[in-house]
GROMACS .gro file of C-alpha atoms in nm:
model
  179
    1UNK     CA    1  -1.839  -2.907   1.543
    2UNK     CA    2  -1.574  -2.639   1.541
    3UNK     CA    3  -1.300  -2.646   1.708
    4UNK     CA    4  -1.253  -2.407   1.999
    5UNK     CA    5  -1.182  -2.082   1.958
    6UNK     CA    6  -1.431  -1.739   1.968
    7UNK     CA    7  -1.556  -1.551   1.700
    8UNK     CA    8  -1.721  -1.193   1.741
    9UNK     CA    9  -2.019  -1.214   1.470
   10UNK     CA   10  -2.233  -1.493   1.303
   11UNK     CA   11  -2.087  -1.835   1.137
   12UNK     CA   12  -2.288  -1.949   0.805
   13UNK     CA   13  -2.066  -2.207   0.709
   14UNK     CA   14  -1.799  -2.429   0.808
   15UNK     CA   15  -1.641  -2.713   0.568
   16UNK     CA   16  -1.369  -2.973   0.689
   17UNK     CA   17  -1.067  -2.957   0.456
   18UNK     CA   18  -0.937  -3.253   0.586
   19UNK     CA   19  -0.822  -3.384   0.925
   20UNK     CA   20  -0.627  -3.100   1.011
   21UNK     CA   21  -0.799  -2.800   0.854
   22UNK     CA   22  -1.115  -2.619   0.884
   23UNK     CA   23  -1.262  -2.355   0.678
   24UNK     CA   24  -1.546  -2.075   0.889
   25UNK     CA   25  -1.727  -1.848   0.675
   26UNK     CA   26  -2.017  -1.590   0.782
   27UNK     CA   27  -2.020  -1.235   0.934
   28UNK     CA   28  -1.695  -1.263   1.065
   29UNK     CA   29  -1.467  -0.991   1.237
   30UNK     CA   30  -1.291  -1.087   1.534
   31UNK     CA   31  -1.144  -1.505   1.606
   32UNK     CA   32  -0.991  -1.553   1.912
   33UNK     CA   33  -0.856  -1.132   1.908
   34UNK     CA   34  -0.765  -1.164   1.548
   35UNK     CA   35  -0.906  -0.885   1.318
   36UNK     CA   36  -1.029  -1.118   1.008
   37UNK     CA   37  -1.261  -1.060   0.715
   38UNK     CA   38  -1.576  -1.300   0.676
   39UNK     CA   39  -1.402  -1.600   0.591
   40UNK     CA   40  -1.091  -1.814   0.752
   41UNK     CA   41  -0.891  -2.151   0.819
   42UNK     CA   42  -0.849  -2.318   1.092
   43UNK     CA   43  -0.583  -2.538   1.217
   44UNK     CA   44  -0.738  -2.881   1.392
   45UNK     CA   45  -0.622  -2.732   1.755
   46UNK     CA   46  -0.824  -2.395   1.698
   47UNK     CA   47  -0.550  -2.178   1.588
   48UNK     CA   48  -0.548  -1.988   1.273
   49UNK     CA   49  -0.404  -2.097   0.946
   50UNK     CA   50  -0.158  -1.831   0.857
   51UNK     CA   51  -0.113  -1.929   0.550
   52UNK     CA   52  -0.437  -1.855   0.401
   53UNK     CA   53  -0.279  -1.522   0.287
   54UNK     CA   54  -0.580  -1.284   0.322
   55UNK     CA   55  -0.518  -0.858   0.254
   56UNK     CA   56  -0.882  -0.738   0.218
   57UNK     CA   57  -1.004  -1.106   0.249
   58UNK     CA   58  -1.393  -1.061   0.163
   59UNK     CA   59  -1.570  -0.722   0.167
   60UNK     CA   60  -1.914  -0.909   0.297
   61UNK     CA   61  -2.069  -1.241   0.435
   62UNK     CA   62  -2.002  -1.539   0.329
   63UNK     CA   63  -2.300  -1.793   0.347
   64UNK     CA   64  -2.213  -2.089   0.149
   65UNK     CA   65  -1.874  -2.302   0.147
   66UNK     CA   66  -1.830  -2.660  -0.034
   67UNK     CA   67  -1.525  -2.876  -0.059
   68UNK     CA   68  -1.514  -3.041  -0.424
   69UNK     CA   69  -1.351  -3.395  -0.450
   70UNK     CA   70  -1.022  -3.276  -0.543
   71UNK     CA   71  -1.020  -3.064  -0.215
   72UNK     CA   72  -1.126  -2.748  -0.339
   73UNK     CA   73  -1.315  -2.553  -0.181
   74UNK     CA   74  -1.605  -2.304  -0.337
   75UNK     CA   75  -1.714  -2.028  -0.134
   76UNK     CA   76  -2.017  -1.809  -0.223
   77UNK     CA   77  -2.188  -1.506  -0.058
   78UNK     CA   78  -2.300  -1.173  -0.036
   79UNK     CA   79  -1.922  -1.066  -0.143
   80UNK     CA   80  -1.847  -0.875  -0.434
   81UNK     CA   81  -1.464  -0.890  -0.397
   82UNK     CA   82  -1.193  -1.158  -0.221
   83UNK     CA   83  -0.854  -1.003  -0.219
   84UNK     CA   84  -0.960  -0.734  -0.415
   85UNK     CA   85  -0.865  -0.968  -0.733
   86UNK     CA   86  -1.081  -0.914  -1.057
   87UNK     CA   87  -1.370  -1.167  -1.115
   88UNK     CA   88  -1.433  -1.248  -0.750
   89UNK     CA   89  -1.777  -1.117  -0.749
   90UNK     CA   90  -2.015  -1.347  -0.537
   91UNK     CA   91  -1.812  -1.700  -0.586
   92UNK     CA   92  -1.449  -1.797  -0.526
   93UNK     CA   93  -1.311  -2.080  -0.590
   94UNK     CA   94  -0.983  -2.172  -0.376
   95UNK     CA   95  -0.749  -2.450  -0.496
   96UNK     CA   96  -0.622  -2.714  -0.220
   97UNK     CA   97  -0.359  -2.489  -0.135
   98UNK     CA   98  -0.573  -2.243  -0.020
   99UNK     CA   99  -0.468  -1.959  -0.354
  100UNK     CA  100  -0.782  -1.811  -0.544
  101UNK     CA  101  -0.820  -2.059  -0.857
  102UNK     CA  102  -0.745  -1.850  -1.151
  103UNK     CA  103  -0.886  -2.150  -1.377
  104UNK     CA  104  -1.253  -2.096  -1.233
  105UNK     CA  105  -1.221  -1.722  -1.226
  106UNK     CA  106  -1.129  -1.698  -1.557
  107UNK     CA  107  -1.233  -1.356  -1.679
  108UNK     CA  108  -1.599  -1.384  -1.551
  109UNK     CA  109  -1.790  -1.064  -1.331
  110UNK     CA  110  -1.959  -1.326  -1.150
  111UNK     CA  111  -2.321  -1.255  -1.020
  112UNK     CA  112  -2.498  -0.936  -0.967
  113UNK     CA  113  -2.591  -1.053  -0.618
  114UNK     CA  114  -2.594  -1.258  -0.397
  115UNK     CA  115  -2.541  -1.681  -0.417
  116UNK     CA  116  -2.710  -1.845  -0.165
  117UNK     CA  117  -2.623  -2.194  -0.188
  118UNK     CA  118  -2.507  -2.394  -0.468
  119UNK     CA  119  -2.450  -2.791  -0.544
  120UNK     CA  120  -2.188  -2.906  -0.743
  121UNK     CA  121  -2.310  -3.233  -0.973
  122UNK     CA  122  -2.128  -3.547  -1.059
  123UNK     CA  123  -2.002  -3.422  -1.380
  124UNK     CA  124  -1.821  -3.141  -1.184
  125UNK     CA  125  -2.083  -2.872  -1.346
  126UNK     CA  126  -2.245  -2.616  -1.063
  127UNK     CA  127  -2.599  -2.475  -0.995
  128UNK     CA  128  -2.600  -2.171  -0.838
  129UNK     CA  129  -2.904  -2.005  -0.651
  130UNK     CA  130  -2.925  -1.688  -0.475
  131UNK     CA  131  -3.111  -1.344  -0.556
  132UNK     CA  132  -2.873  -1.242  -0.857
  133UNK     CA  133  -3.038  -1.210  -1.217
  134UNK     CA  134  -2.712  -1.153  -1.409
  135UNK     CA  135  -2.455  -1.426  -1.394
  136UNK     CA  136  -2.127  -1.314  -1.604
  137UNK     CA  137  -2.385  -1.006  -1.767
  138UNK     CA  138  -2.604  -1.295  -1.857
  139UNK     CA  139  -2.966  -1.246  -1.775
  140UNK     CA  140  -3.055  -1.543  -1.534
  141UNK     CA  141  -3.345  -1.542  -1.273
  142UNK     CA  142  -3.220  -1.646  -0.937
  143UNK     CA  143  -3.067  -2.003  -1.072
  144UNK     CA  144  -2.795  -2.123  -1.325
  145UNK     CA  145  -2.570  -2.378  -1.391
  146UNK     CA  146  -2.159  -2.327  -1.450
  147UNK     CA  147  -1.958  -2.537  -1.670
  148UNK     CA  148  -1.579  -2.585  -1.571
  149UNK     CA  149  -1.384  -2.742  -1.880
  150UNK     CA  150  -1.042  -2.758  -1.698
  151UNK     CA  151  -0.846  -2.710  -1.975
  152UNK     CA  152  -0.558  -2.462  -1.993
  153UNK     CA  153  -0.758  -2.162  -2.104
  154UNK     CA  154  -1.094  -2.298  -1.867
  155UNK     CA  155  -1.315  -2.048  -1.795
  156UNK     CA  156  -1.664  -2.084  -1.583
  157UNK     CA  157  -1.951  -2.026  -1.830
  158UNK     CA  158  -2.353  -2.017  -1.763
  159UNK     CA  159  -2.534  -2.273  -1.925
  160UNK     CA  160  -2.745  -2.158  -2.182
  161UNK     CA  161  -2.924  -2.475  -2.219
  162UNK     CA  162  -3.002  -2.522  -1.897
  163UNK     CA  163  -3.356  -2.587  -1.840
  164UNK     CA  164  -3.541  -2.548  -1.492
  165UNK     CA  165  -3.871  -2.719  -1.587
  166UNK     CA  166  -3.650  -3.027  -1.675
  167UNK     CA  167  -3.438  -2.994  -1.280
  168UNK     CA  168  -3.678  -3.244  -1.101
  169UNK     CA  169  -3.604  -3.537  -1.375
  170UNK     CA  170  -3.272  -3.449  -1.346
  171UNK     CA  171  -3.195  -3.447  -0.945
  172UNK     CA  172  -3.313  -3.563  -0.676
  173UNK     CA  173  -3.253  -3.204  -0.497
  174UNK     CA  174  -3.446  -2.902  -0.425
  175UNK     CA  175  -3.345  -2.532  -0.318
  176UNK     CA  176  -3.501  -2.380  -0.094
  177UNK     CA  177  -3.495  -1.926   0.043
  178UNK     CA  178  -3.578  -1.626  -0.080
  179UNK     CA  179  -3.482  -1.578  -0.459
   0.00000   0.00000   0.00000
């Protein structure tokens, strides 16, 4: 449950960032009088996090947000741009501190529309799944899998080997929507 607080718009998503921070994404434009753009955190008590440093924040809905182990926190959705920073298109990736995570964004154009959902896997690889056929200006059809190498020159890449027919051996998982 969120804490209190009113919103003018829809919520998609909200994530607990731990016990005194909340992340709301969705068709956002108004929370409690506060002009905001699709995506925001929350203190525990309601209030906004001020410093989640947001300029043009994101151009469209956000739909999807998960918090990785390390307290990261992916958000995907119909987007094209967060901040308007390069390589935001459709999936951000924020680092604990709440800054974009230039290690994920790398110098990837992202998807060519939207990510629906997505499900990061044990081995800290990422299926994505939305209506997009391009994923970095590689043909995809609605479903792909990123690689994260964490090194100093990382950069998220689209599996080429990844095989669909093979998913249900794989994971115990399905996805479900219009792609």
């Amino acid at each position: 449950q969120l804490p209190q607080g009113t919103t003018q718009m829809t919520v998609y998503t909200s994530v607990e960032m731990d016990s005194t921070s909340y992340f709301v994404g969705g068709g956002l434009n108004f929370y409690d009088g506060t002009a905001i753009k699709n995506g925001i955190f929350l203190n525990s008590d309601g209030t906004l996090d001020t410093s989640f440093e947001v300029t043009t924040g994101f151009n469209s809905v956000v739909i999807d947000a998960q918090k990785t182990p390390d307290g990261k926190l992916y958000v995907a959705g119909y987007f094209s741009s967060f901040n308007s920073l390069p390589n935001t298109s459709r999936i951000v990736r924020f680092n604990a501190d709440k800054t974009v995570d230039n290690t994920f964004q790398g110098l990837v154009s992202g998807s060519n529309n939207t990510i629906s959902t997505f499900y990061q896997l044990e081995n800290g690889k990422l299926l994505i799944a939305g209506s997009f056929t391009q994923y970095n200006n590689i043909t995809v059809n609605r479903i792909a899998r990123l690689n994260d190498n964490n090194s100093n020159y990382a950069r998220n890449k689209i599996s080429t080997t990844f095989n669909v027919t093979s998913l249900n051996t794989l994971f115990q998982f399905a996805f479900a929507g219009y792609y």
